[in-house]
Short mmCIF file of C-alpha atoms in Angstrom, two decimals:
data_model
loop_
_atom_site.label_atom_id
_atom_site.label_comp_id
_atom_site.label_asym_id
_atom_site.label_seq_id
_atom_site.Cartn_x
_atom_site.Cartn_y
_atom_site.Cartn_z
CA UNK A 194 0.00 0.00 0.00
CA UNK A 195 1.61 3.68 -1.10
CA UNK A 196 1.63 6.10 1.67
CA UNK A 197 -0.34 8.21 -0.54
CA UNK A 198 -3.64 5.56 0.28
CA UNK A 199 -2.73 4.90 3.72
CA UNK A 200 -5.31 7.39 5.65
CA UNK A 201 -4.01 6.55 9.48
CA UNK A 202 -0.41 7.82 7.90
CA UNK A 203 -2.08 10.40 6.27
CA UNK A 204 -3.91 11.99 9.57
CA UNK A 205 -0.61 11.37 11.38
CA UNK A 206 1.49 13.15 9.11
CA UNK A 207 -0.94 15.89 9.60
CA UNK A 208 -1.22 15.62 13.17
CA UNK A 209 2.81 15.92 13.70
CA UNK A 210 2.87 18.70 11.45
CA UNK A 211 -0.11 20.76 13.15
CA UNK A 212 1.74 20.26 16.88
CA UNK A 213 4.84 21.23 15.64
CA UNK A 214 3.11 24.76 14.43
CA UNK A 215 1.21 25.19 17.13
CA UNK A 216 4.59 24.49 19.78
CA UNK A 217 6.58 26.80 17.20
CA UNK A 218 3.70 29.53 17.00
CA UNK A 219 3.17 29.22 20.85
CA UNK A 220 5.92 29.55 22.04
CA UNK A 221 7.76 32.53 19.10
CA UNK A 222 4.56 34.03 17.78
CA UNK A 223 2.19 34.07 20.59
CA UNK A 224 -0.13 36.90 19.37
CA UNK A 225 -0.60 35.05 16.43
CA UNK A 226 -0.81 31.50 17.08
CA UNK A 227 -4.50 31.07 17.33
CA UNK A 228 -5.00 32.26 13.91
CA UNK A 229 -2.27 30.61 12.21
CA UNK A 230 -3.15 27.59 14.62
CA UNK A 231 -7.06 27.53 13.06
CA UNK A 232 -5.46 27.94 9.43
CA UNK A 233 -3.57 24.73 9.73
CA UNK A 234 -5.91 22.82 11.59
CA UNK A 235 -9.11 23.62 9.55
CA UNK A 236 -7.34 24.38 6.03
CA UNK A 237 -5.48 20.51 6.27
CA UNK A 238 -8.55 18.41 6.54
CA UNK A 239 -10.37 21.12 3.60
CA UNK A 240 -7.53 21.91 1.35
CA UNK A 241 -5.23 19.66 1.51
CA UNK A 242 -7.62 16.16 2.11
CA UNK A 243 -10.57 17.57 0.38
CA UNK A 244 -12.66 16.75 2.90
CA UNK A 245 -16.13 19.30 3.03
CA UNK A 246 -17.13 20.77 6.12
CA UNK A 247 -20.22 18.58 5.84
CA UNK A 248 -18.00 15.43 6.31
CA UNK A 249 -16.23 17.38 9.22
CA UNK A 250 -19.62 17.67 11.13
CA UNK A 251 -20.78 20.90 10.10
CA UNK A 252 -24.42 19.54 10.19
CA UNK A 253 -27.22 19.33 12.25
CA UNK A 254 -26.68 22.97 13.85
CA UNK A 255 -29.63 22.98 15.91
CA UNK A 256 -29.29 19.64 17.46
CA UNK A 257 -25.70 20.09 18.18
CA UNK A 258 -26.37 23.57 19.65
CA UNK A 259 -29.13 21.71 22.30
CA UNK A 260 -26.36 19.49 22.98
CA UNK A 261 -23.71 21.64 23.60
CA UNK A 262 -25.71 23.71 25.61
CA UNK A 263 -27.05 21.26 27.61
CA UNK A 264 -24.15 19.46 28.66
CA UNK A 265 -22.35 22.66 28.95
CA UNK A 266 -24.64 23.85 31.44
CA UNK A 267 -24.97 20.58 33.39
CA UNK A 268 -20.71 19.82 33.52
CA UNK A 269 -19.59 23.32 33.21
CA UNK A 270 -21.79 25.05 35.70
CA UNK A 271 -21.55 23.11 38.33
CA UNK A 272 -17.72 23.02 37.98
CA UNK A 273 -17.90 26.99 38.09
CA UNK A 274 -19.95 26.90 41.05
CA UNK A 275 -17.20 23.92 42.81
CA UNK A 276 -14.43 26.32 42.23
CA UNK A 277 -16.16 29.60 43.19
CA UNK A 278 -18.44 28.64 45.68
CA UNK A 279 -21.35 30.37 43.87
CA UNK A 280 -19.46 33.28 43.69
CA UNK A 281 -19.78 34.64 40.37
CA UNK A 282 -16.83 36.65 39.29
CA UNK A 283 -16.86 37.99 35.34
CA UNK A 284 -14.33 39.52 33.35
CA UNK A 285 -14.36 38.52 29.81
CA UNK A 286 -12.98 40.73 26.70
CA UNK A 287 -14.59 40.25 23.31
CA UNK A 288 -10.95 39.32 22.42
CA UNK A 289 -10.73 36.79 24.98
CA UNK A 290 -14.08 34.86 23.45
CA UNK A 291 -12.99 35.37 20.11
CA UNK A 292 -9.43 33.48 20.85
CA UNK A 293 -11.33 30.71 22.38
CA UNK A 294 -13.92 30.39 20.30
CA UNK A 295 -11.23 29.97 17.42
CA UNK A 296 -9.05 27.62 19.30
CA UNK A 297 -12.36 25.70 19.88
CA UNK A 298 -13.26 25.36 16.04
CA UNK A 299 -9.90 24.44 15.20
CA UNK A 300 -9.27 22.09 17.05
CA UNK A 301 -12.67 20.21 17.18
CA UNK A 302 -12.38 20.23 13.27
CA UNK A 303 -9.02 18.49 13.15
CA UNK A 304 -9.83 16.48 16.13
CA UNK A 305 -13.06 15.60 16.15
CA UNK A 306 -14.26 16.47 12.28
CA UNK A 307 -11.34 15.18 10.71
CA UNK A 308 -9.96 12.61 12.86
CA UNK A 309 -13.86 10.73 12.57
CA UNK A 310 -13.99 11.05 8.97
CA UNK A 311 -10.52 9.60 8.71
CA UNK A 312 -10.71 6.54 10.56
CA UNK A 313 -13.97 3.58 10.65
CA UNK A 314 -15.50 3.86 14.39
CA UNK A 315 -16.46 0.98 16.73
CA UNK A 316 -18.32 0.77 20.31
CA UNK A 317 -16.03 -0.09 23.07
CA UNK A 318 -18.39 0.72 25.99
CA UNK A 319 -21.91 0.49 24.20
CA UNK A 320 -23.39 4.70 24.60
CA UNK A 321 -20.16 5.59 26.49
CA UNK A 322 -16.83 5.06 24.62
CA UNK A 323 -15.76 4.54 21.44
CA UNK A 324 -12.48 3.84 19.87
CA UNK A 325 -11.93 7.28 18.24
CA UNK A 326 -13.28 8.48 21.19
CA UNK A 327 -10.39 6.89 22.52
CA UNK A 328 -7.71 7.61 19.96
CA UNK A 329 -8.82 10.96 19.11
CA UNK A 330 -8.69 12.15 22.92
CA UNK A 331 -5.38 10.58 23.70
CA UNK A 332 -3.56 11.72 21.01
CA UNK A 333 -5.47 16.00 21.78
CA UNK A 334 -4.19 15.03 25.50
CA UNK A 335 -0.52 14.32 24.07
CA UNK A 336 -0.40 17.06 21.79
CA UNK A 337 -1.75 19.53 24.43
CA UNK A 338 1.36 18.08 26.69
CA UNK A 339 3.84 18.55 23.66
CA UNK A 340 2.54 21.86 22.70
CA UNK A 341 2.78 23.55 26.37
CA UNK A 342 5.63 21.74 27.14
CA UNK A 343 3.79 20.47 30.48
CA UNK A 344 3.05 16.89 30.78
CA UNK A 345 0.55 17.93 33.17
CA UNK A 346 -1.52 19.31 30.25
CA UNK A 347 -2.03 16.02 29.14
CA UNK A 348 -5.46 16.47 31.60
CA UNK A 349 -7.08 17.80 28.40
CA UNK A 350 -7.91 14.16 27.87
CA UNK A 351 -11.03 14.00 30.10
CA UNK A 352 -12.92 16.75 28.66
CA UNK A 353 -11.61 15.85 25.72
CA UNK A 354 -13.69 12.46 25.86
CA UNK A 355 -17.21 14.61 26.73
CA UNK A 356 -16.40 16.48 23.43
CA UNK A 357 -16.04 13.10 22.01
CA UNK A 358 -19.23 12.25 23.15
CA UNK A 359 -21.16 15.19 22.04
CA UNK A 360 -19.93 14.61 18.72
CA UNK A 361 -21.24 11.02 18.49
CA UNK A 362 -24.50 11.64 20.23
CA UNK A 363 -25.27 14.72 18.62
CA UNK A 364 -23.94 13.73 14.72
CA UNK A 365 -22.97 17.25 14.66
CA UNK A 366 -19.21 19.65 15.43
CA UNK A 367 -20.99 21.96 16.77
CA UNK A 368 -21.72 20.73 20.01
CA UNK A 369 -18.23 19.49 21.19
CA UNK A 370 -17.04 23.53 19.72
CA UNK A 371 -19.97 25.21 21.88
CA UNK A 372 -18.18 22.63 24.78
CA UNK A 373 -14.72 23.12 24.30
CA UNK A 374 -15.12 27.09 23.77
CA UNK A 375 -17.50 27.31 27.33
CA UNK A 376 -15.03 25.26 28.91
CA UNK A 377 -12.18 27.14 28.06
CA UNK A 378 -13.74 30.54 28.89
CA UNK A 379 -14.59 28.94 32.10
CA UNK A 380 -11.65 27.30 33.21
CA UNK A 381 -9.75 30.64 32.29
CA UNK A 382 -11.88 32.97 34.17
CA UNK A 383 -12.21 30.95 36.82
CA UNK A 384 -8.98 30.25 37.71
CA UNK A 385 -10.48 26.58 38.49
#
């Protein structure tokens, strides 16, 4: 088999090449990196594999919106309120949502969108776990750890698995995105 038809060394050959960016434009270009970040990581799976946004799980807006939300509001929440102690405490910059949100779509389109339409699925825990559930959030926990340069960051892989989830359940990117953006706002103005 060439390469070239091989789509597990395809997606890996991608993968490398988007945490290698995203460590150099972390780490040298910092005010930059989220854009340049969501260029690689949405313009791979469309430009370079061809692959529409309807195959990368831009579908279903509504339903993965109620999904999103709704776990959102019954993970998220309550972790806000763990950390705080119901104190609510708000400081958000319409920069500040804007870099989240866009480190949210990238990466849910190259992990989720494009790592799902790359690779066959199968149930591991029937309704709870699959195996690119699996795959997908190990290797978004590893490149988290490489990226940052903390192994610690490699804790990315439990929420990683509820954004996972969402995807599965709701058939659509949108809810893991609304997910991963809330949870990143959160977890930043928190200070959780």
């Amino acid at each position: 088999m060439a390469l070239r038809d091989c789509p597990s060394c395809s997606f890996m050959r991608s993968y490398f090449l988007v945490i290698l960016v995203a460590a150099f434009t972390l780490r040298f270009l910092p005010s930059v990196s989220a854009g340049i970040n969501f260029l690689f990581m949405v313009g791979i799976p469309t430009v370079l594999h061809r692959l529409s946004f309807k195959e990368l799980g831009y579908r279903n807006y509504l339903k993965g919106a109620l999904w999103g939300l709704g776990v959102s509001a019954a993970v998220l929440v309550p972790f806000y309120a763990l950390c705080h102690h119901f104190h609510l405490k708000l400081s958000l910059s319409a920069e500040a949502l804007l870099f989240y949100l866009l480190v949210a779509v990238a990466e849910e389109t190259f992990f989720r969108g494009f790592f799902y339409a790359t690779f066959e699925n199968e149930e591991l825990i029937p309704g709870l776990l699959s195996k690119n559930n699996l795959l997908s959030s190990v290797l978004f926990g590893v490149a988290h750890a490489f990226v940052y340069y903390n192994p610690a960051m490699f804790k990315v892989f439990f929420p990683s698995l509820v954004m996972g989830w969402l995807y599965e359940r709701s058939g659509s990117i949108v809810a893991p995105i609304l997910f991963h953006w809330l949870a990143d706002v959160i977890y930043s103005f928190a200070g959780c």
